[in-house]
PDB file of C-alpha atoms in Angstrom:
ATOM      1  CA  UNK X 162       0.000   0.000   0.000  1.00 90.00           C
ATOM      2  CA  UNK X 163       0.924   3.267  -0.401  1.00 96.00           C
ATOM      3  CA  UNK X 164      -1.003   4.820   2.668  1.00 97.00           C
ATOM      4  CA  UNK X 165      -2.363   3.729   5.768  1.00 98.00           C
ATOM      5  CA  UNK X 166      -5.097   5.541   7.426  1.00 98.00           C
ATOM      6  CA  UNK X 167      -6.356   4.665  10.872  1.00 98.00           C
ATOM      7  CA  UNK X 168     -10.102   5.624  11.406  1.00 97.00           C
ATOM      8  CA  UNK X 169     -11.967   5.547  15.188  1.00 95.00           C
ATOM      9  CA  UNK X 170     -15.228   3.371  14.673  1.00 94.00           C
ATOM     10  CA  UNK X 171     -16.549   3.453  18.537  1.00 90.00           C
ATOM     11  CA  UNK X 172     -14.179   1.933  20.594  1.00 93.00           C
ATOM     12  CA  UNK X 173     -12.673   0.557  17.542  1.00 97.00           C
ATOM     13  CA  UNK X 174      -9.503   1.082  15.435  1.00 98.00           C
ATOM     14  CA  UNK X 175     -10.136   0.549  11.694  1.00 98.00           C
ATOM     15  CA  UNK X 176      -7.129   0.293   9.491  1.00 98.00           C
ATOM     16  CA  UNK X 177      -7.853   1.369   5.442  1.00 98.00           C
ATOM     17  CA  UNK X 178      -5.117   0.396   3.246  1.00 98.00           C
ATOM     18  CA  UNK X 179      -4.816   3.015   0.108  1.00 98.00           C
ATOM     19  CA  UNK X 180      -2.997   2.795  -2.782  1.00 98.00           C
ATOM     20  CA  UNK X 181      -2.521   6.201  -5.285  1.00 98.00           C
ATOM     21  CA  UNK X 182      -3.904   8.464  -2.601  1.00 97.00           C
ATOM     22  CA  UNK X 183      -3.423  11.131  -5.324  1.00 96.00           C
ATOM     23  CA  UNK X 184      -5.272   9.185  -8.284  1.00 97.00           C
ATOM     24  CA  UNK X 185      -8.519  11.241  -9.550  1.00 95.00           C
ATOM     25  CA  UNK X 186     -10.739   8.583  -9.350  1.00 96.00           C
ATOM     26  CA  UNK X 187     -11.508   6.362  -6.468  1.00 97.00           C
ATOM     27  CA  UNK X 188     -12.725   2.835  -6.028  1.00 98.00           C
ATOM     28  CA  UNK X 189     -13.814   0.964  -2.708  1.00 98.00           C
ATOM     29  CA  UNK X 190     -12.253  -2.686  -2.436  1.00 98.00           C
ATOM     30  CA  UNK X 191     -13.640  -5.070   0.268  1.00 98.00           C
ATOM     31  CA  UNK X 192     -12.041  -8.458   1.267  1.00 98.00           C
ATOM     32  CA  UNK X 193     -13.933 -11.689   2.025  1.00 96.00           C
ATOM     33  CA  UNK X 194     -14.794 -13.144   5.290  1.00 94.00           C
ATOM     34  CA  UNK X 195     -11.127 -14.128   6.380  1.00 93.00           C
ATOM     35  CA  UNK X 196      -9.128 -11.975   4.525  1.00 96.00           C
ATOM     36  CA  UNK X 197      -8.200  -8.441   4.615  1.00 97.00           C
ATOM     37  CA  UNK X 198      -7.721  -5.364   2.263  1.00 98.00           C
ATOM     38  CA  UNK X 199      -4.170  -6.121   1.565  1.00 97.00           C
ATOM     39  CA  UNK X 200      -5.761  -8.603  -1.016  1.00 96.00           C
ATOM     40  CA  UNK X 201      -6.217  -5.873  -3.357  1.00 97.00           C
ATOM     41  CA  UNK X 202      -2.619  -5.379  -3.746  1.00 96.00           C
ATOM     42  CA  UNK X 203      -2.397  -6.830  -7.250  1.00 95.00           C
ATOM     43  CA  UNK X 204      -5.807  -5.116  -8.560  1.00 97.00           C
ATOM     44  CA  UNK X 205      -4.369  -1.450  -7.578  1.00 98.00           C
ATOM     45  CA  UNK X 206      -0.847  -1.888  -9.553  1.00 96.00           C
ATOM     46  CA  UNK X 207      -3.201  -3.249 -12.525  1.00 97.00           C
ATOM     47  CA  UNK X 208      -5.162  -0.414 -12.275  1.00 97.00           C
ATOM     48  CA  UNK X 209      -2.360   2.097 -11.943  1.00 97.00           C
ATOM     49  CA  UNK X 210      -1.973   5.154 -11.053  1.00 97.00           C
ATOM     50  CA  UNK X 211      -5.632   6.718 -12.399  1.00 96.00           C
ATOM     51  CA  UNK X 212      -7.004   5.023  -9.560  1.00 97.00           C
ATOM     52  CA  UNK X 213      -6.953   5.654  -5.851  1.00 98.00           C
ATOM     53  CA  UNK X 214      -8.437   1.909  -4.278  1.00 98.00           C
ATOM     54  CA  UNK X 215      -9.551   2.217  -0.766  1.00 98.00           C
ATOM     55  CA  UNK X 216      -9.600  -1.391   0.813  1.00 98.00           C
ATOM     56  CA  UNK X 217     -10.635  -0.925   4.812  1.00 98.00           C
ATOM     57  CA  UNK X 218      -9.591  -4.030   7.073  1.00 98.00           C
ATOM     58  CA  UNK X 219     -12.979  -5.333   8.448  1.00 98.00           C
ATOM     59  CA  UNK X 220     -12.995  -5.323  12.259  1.00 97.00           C
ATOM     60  CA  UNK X 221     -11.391  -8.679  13.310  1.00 97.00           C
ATOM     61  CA  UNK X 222      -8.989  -9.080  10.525  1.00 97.00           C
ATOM     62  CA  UNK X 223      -5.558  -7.386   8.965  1.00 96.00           C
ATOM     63  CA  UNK X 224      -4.577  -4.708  11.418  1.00 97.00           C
ATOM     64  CA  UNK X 225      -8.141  -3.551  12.320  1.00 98.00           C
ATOM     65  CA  UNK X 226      -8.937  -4.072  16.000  1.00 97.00           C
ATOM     66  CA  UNK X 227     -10.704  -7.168  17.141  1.00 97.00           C
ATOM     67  CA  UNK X 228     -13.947  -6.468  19.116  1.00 96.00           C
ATOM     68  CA  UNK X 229     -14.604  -7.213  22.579  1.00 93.00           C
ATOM     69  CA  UNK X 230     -18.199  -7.856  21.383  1.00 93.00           C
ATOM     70  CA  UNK X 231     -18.257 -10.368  18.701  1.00 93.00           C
ATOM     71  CA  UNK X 232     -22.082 -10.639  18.836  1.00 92.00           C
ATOM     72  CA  UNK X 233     -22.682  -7.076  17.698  1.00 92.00           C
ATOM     73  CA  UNK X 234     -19.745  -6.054  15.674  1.00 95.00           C
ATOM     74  CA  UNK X 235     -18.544  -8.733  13.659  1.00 96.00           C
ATOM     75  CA  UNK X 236     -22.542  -8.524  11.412  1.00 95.00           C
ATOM     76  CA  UNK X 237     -23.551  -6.990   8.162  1.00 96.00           C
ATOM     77  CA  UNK X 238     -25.379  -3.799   9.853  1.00 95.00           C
ATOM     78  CA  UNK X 239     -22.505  -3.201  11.740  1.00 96.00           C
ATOM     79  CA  UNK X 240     -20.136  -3.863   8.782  1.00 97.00           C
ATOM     80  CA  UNK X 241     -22.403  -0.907   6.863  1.00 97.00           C
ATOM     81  CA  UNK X 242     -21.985   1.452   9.379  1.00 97.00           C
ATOM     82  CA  UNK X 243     -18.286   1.532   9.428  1.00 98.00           C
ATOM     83  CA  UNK X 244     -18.707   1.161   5.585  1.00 98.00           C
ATOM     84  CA  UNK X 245     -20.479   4.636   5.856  1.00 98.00           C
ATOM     85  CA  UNK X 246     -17.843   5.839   8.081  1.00 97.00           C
ATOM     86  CA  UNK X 247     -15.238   5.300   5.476  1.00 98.00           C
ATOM     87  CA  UNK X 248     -17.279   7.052   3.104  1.00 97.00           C
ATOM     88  CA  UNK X 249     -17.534  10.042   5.167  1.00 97.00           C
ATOM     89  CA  UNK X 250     -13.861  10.346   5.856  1.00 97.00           C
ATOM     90  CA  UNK X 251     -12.485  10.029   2.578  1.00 97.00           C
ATOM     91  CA  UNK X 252     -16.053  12.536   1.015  1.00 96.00           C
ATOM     92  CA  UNK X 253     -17.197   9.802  -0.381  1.00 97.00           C
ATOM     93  CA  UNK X 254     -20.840  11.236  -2.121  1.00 95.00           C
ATOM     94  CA  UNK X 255     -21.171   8.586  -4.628  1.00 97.00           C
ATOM     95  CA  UNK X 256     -18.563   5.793  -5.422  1.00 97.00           C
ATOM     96  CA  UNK X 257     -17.544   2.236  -7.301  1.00 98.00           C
ATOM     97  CA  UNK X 258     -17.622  -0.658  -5.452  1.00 98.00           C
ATOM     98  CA  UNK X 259     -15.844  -3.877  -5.542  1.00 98.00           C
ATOM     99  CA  UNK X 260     -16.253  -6.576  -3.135  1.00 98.00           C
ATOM    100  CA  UNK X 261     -14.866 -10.522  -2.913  1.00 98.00           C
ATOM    101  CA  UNK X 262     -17.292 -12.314  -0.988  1.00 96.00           C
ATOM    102  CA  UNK X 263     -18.428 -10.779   1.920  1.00 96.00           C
ATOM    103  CA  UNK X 264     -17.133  -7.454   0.800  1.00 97.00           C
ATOM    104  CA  UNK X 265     -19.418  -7.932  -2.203  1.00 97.00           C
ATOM    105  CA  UNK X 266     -22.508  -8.997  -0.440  1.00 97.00           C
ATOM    106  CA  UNK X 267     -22.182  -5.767   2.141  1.00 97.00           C
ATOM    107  CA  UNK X 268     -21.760  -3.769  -1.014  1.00 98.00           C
ATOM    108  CA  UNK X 269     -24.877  -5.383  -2.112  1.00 98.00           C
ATOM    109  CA  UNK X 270     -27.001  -4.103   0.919  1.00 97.00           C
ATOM    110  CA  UNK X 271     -25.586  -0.946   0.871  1.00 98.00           C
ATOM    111  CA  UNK X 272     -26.562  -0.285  -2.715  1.00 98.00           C
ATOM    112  CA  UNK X 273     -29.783  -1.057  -1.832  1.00 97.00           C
ATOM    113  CA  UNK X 274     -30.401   0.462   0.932  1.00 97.00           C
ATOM    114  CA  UNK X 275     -33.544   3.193   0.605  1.00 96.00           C
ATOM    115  CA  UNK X 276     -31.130   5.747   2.716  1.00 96.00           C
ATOM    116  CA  UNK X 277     -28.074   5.227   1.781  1.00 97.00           C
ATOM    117  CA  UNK X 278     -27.940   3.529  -1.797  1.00 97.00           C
ATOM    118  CA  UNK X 279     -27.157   6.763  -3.730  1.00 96.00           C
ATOM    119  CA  UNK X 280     -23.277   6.358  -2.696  1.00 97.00           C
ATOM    120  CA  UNK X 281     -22.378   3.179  -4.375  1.00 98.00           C
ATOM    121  CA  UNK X 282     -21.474   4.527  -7.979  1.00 98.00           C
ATOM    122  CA  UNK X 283     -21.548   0.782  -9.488  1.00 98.00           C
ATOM    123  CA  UNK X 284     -21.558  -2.406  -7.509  1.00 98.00           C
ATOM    124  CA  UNK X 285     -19.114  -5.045  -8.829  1.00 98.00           C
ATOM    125  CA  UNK X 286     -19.001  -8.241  -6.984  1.00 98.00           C
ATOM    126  CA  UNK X 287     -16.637 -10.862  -6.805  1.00 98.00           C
ATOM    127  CA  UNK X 288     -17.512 -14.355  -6.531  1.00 98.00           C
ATOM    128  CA  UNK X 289     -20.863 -13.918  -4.743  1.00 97.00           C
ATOM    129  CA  UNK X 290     -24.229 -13.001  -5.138  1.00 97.00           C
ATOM    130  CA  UNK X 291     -27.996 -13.614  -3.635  1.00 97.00           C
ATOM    131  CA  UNK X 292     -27.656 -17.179  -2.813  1.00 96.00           C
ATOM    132  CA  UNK X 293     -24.573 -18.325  -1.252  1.00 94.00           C
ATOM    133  CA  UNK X 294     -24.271 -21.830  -2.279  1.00 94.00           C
ATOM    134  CA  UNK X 295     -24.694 -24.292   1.326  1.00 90.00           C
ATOM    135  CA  UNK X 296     -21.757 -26.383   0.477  1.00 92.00           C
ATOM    136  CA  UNK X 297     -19.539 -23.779  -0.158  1.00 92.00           C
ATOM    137  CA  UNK X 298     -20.344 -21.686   2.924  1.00 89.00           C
ATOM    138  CA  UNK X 299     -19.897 -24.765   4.401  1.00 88.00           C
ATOM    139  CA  UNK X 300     -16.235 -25.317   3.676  1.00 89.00           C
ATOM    140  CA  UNK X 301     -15.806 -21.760   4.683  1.00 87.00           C
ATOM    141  CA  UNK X 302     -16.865 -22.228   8.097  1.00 84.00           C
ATOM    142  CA  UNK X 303     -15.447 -25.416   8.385  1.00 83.00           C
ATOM    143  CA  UNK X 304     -12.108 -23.532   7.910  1.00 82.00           C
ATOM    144  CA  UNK X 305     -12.666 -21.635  11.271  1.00 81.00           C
ATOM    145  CA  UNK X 306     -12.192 -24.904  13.076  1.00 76.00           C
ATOM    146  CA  UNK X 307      -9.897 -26.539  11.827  1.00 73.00           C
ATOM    147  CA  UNK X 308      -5.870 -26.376  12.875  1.00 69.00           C
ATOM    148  CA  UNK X 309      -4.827 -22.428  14.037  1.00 86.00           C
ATOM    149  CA  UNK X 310      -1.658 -22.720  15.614  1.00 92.00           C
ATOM    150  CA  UNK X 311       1.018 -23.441  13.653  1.00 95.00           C
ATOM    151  CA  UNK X 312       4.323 -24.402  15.178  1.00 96.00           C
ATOM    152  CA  UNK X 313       6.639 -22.787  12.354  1.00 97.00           C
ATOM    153  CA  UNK X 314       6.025 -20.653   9.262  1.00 96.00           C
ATOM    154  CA  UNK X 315       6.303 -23.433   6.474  1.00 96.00           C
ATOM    155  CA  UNK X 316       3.198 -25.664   8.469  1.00 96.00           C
ATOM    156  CA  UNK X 317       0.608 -22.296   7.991  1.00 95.00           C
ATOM    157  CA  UNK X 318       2.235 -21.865   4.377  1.00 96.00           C
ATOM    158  CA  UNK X 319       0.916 -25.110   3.970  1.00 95.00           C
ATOM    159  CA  UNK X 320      -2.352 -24.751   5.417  1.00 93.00           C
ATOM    160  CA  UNK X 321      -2.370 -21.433   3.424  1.00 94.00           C
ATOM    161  CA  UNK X 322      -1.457 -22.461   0.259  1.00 95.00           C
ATOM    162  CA  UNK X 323      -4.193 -25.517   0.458  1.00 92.00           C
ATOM    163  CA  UNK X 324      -7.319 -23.266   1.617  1.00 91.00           C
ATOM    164  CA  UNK X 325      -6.278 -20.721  -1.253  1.00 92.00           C
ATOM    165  CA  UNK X 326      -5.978 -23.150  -4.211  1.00 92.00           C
ATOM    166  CA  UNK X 327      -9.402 -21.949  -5.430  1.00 92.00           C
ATOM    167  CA  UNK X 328      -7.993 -18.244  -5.761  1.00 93.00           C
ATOM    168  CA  UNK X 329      -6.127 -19.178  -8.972  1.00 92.00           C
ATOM    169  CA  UNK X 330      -2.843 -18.311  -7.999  1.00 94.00           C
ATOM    170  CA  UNK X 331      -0.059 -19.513 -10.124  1.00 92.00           C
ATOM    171  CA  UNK X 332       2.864 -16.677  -8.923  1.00 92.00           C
ATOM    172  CA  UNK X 333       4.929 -17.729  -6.060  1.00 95.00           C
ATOM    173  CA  UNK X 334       5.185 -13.711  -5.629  1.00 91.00           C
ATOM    174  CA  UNK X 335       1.457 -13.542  -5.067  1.00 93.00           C
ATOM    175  CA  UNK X 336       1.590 -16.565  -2.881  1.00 95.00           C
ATOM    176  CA  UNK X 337       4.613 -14.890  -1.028  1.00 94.00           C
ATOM    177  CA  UNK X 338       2.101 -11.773  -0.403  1.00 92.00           C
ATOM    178  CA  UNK X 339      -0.751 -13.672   0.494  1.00 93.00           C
ATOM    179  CA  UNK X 340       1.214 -15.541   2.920  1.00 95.00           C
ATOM    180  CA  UNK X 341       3.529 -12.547   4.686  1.00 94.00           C
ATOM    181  CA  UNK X 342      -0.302 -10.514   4.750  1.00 93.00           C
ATOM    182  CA  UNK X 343      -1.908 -13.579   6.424  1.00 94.00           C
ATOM    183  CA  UNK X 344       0.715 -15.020   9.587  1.00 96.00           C
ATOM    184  CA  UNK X 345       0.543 -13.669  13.096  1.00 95.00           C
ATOM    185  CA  UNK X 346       2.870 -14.667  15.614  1.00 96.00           C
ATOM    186  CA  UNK X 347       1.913 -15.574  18.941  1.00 95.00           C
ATOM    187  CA  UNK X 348       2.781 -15.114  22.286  1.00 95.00           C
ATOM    188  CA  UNK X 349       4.600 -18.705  22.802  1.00 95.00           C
ATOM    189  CA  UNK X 350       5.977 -18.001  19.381  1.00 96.00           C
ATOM    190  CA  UNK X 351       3.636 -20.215  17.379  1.00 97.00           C
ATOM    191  CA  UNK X 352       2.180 -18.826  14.097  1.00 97.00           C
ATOM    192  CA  UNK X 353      -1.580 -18.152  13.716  1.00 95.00           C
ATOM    193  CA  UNK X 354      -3.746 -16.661  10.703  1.00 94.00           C
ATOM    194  CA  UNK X 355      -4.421 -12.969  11.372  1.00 95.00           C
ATOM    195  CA  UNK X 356      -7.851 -12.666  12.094  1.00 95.00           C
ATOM    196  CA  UNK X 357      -9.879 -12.856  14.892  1.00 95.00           C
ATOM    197  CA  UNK X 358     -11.290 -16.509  15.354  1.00 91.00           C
ATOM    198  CA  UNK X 359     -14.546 -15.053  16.616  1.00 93.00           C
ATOM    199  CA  UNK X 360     -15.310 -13.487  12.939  1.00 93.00           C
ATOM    200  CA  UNK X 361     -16.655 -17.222  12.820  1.00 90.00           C
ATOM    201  CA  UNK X 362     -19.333 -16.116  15.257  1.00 88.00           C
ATOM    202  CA  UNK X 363     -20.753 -14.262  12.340  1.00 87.00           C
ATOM    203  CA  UNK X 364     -22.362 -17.499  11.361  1.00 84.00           C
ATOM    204  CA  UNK X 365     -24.419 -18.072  14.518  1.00 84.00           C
ATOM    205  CA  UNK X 366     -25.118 -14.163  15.272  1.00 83.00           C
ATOM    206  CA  UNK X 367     -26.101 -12.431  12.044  1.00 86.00           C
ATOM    207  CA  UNK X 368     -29.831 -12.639  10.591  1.00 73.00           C
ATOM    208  CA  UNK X 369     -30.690 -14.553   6.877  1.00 67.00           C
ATOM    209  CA  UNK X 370     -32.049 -11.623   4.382  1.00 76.00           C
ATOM    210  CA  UNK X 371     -33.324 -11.704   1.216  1.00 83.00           C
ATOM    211  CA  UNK X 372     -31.164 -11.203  -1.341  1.00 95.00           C
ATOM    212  CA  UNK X 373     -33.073 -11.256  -4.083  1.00 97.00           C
ATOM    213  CA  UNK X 374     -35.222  -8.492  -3.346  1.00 96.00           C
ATOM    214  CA  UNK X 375     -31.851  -6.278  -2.450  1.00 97.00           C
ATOM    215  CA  UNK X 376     -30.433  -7.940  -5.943  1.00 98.00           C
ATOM    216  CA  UNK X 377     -33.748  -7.004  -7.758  1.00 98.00           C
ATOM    217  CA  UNK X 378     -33.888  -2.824  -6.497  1.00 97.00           C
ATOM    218  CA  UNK X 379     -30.282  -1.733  -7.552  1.00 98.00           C
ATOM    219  CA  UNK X 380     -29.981   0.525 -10.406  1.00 96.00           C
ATOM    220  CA  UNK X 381     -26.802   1.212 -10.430  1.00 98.00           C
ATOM    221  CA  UNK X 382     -24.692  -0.217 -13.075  1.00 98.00           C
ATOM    222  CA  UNK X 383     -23.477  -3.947 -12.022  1.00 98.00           C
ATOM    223  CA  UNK X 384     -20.638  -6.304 -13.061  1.00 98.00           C
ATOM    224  CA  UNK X 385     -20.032 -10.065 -11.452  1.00 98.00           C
ATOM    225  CA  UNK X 386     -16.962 -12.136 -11.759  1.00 98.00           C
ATOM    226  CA  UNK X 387     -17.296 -15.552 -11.144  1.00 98.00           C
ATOM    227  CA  UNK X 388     -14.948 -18.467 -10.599  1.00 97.00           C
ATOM    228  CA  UNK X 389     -15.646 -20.958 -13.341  1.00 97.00           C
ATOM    229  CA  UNK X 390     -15.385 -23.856 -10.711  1.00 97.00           C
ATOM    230  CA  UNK X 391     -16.963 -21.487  -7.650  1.00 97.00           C
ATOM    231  CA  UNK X 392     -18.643 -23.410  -5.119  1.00 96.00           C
ATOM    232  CA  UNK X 393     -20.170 -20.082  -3.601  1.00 96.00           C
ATOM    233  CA  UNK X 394     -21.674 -18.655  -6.526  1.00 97.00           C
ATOM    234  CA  UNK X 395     -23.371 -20.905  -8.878  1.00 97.00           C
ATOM    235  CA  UNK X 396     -23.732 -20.844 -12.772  1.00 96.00           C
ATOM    236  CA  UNK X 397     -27.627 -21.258 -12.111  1.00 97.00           C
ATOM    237  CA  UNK X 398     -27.424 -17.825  -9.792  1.00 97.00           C
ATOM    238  CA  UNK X 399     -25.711 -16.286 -11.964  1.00 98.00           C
ATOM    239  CA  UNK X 400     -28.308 -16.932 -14.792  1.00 98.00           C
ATOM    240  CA  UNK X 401     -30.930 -15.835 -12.658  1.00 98.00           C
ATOM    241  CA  UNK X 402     -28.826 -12.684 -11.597  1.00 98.00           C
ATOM    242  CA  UNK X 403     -28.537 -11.630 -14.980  1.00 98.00           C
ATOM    243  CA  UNK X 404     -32.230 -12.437 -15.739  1.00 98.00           C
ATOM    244  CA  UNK X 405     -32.548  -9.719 -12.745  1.00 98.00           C
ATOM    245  CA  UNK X 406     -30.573  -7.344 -13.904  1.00 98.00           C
ATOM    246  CA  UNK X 407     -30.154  -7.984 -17.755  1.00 98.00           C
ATOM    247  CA  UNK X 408     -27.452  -4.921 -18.331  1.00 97.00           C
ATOM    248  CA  UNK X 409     -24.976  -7.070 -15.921  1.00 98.00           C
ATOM    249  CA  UNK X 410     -21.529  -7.606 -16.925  1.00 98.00           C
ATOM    250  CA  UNK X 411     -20.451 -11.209 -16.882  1.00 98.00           C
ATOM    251  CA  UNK X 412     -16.492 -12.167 -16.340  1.00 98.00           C
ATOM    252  CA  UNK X 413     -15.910 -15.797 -15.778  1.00 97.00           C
ATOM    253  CA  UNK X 414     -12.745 -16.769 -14.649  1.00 97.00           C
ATOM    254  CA  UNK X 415     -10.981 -20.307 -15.819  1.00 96.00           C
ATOM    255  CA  UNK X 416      -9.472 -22.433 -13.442  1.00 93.00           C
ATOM    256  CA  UNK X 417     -10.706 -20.562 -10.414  1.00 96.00           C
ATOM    257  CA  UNK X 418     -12.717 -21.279  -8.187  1.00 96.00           C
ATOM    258  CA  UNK X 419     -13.876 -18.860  -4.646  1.00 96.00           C
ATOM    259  CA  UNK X 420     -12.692 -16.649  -5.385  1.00 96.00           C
ATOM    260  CA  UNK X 421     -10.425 -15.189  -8.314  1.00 97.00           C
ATOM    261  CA  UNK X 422      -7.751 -13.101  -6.388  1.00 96.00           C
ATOM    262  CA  UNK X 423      -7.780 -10.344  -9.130  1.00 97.00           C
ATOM    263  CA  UNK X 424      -4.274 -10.371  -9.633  1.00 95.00           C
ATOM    264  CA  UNK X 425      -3.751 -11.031 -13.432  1.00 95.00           C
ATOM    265  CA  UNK X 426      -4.440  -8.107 -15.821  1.00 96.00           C
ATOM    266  CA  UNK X 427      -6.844 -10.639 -17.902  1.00 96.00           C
ATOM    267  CA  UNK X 428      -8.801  -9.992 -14.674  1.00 97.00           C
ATOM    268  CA  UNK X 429      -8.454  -6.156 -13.975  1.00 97.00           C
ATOM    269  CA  UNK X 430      -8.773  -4.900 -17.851  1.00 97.00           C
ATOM    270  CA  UNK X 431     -12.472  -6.256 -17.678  1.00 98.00           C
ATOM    271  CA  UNK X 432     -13.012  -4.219 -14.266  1.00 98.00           C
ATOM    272  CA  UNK X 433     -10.790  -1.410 -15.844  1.00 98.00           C
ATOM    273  CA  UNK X 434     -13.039  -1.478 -18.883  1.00 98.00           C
ATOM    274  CA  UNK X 435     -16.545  -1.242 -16.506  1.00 98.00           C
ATOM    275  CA  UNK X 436     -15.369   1.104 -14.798  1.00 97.00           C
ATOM    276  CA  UNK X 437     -14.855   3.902 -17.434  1.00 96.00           C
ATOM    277  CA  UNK X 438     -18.083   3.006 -19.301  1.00 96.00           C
ATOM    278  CA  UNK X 439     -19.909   6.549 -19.543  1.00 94.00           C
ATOM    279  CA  UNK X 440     -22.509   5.737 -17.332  1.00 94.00           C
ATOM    280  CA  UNK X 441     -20.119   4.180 -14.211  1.00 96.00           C
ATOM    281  CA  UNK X 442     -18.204   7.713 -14.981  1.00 94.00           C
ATOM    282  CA  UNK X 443     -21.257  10.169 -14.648  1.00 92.00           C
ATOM    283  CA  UNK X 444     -22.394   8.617 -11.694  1.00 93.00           C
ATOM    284  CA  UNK X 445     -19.808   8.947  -9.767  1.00 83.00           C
ATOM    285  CA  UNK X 446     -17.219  12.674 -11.124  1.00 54.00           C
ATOM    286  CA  UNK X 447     -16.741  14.770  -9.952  1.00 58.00           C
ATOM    287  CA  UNK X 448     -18.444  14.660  -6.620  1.00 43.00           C
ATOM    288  CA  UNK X 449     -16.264  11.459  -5.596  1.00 41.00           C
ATOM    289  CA  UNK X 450     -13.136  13.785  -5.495  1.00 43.00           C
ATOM    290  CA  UNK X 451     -13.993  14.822  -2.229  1.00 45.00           C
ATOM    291  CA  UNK X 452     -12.540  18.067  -0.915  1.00 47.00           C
ATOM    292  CA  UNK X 453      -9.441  16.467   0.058  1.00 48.00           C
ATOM    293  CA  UNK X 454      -8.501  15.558  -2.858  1.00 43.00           C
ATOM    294  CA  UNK X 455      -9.293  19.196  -4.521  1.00 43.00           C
ATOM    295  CA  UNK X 456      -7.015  20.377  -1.677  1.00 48.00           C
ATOM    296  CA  UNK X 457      -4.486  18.330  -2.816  1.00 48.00           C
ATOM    297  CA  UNK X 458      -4.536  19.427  -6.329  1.00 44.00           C
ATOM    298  CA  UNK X 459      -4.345  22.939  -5.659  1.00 42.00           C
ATOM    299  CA  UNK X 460      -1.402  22.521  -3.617  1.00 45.00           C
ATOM    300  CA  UNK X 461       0.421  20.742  -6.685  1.00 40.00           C
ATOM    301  CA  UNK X 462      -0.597  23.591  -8.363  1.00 40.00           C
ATOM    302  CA  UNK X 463       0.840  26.334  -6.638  1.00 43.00           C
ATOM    303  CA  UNK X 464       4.295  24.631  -6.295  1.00 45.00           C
ATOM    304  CA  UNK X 465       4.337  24.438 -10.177  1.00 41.00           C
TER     305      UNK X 465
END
């Protein structure tokens, strides 16, 4: 990353990873359930320098803080509310948003929520969408309880490089990022994964919705990538998404499953391309600039 911004969420510490802080344009990034917004490492170099990508840690993973209150803070409507907080810092009016996973499905809500809709630009989502496959979820939550402390640094490569073969990594750099991003050391000196075990309680605590009906209310323009051999999102709800939502853009991945990590440019130029269609564009400039960012310019301008 090329910034780090700490932002005070309650009693909370939320870390938001930024890359091109002085880019004119600005896209939202949110990680899946156990990952972070480091993820987005790859995606933001694609993108280049036109683009200033804003990927917060969710509370219980990366270097956000972990909550003392799992039952309220690790849930959607909590998750929206810092999501909204973000927004606000950065003078966010009305912005793109990408999310893998989870991050999609929040960005999901949010666009259709009746108050707050308005701000997400364009929704893209990664890998997900209103039904969330059983035996998929499944294997995610069976990932929660299975081995977490590690007694050196090549046993959680291992474990990391086996729960992450459906990403479609074939760079040992990328698998080199994913694992220096994802090890925490513990007390005894044991290695863990970095997030909060508890984020599992999300499973027991938060409320089923209806995704369709959120699905069927956006108007904002939508693209979803899928993993060709995704075991979250199927090719049957992705049929009846774009039934939906006929103006959809479609990118399925080969020889990926949940969920493609976005790190190859046959991945980004599709997002790249969606994101300056003329109708993603007037929706969201000039008003995402935020004042910040105007403040910015004219300081560059006066040195010059």
């Amino acid at each position: 990353m090329d910034e780090l911004v700490l932002l005070q969420h309650r009693e909370l510490e939320i870390a938001v990873r930024v890359w091109h802080p002085e880019a004119p344009r600005t896209l939202i990034a949110w990680h899946g359930l156990s990952r972070h917004g480091g993820d987005f490492e790859f995606l933001a170099r694609l993108l280049g320098p036109r683009w200033r990508l804003i990927a917060p840690d969710t509370p219980g993973r990366g270097l956000s803080s972990w909550s003392l209150f799992p039952a309220y803070d690790y849930l959607y409507a909590h998750y929206m509310r810092i999501a909204l907080s973000v927004l606000d810092h950065f003078e966010l009016t009305s912005v793109p948003w990408l999310g893998t996973s989870m991050g999609g499905l929040l960005g999901l809500l949010l666009a259709a929520d009746a108050s707050h809709g308005h701000r997400v630009a364009a929704l893209i989502l990664n890998d997900v969408g209103p039904t969330v496959e059983a035996k998929g979820l499944q294997r995610l939550a069976n990932h929660f309880i299975s081995t977490q402390r590690f007694t050196t640094l090549q046993a959680l490569e291992s474990e990391i490089r086996n729960h992450y073969q459906s990403f479609g990594i074939d760079s040992e750099a990328v698998w080199q990022g994913l694992l220096l991003g994802s090890a925490r050391r513990l007390p005894d000196g044991s290695w863990s994964h970095h997030f909060d075990p508890r984020i599992a309680e999300q499973f027991v605590h938060d409320t089923p919705r209806d995704l369709w009906a959120a699905w069927k209310v956006l108007r904002c323009p939508l693209m979803t990538i899928r993993g060709m051999q995704s075991d979250i999102l199927s090719h049957q709800t992705l049929s009846a998404m774009r039934y939906h939502q006929p103006s959809t853009r479609i990118l399925e991945v080969p020889g990926c499953g949940h969920a493609p990590m976005l790190d190859k440019a046959s991945q980004s130029a599709p997002i790249a391309a969606f994101l300056d269609a003329r109708r993603v564009r007037e929706r969201c400039a000039p008003a995402t600039l935020g004042k910040a960012w105007w403040q910015r310019l004219w300081r560059t301008s006066r040195r010059h």
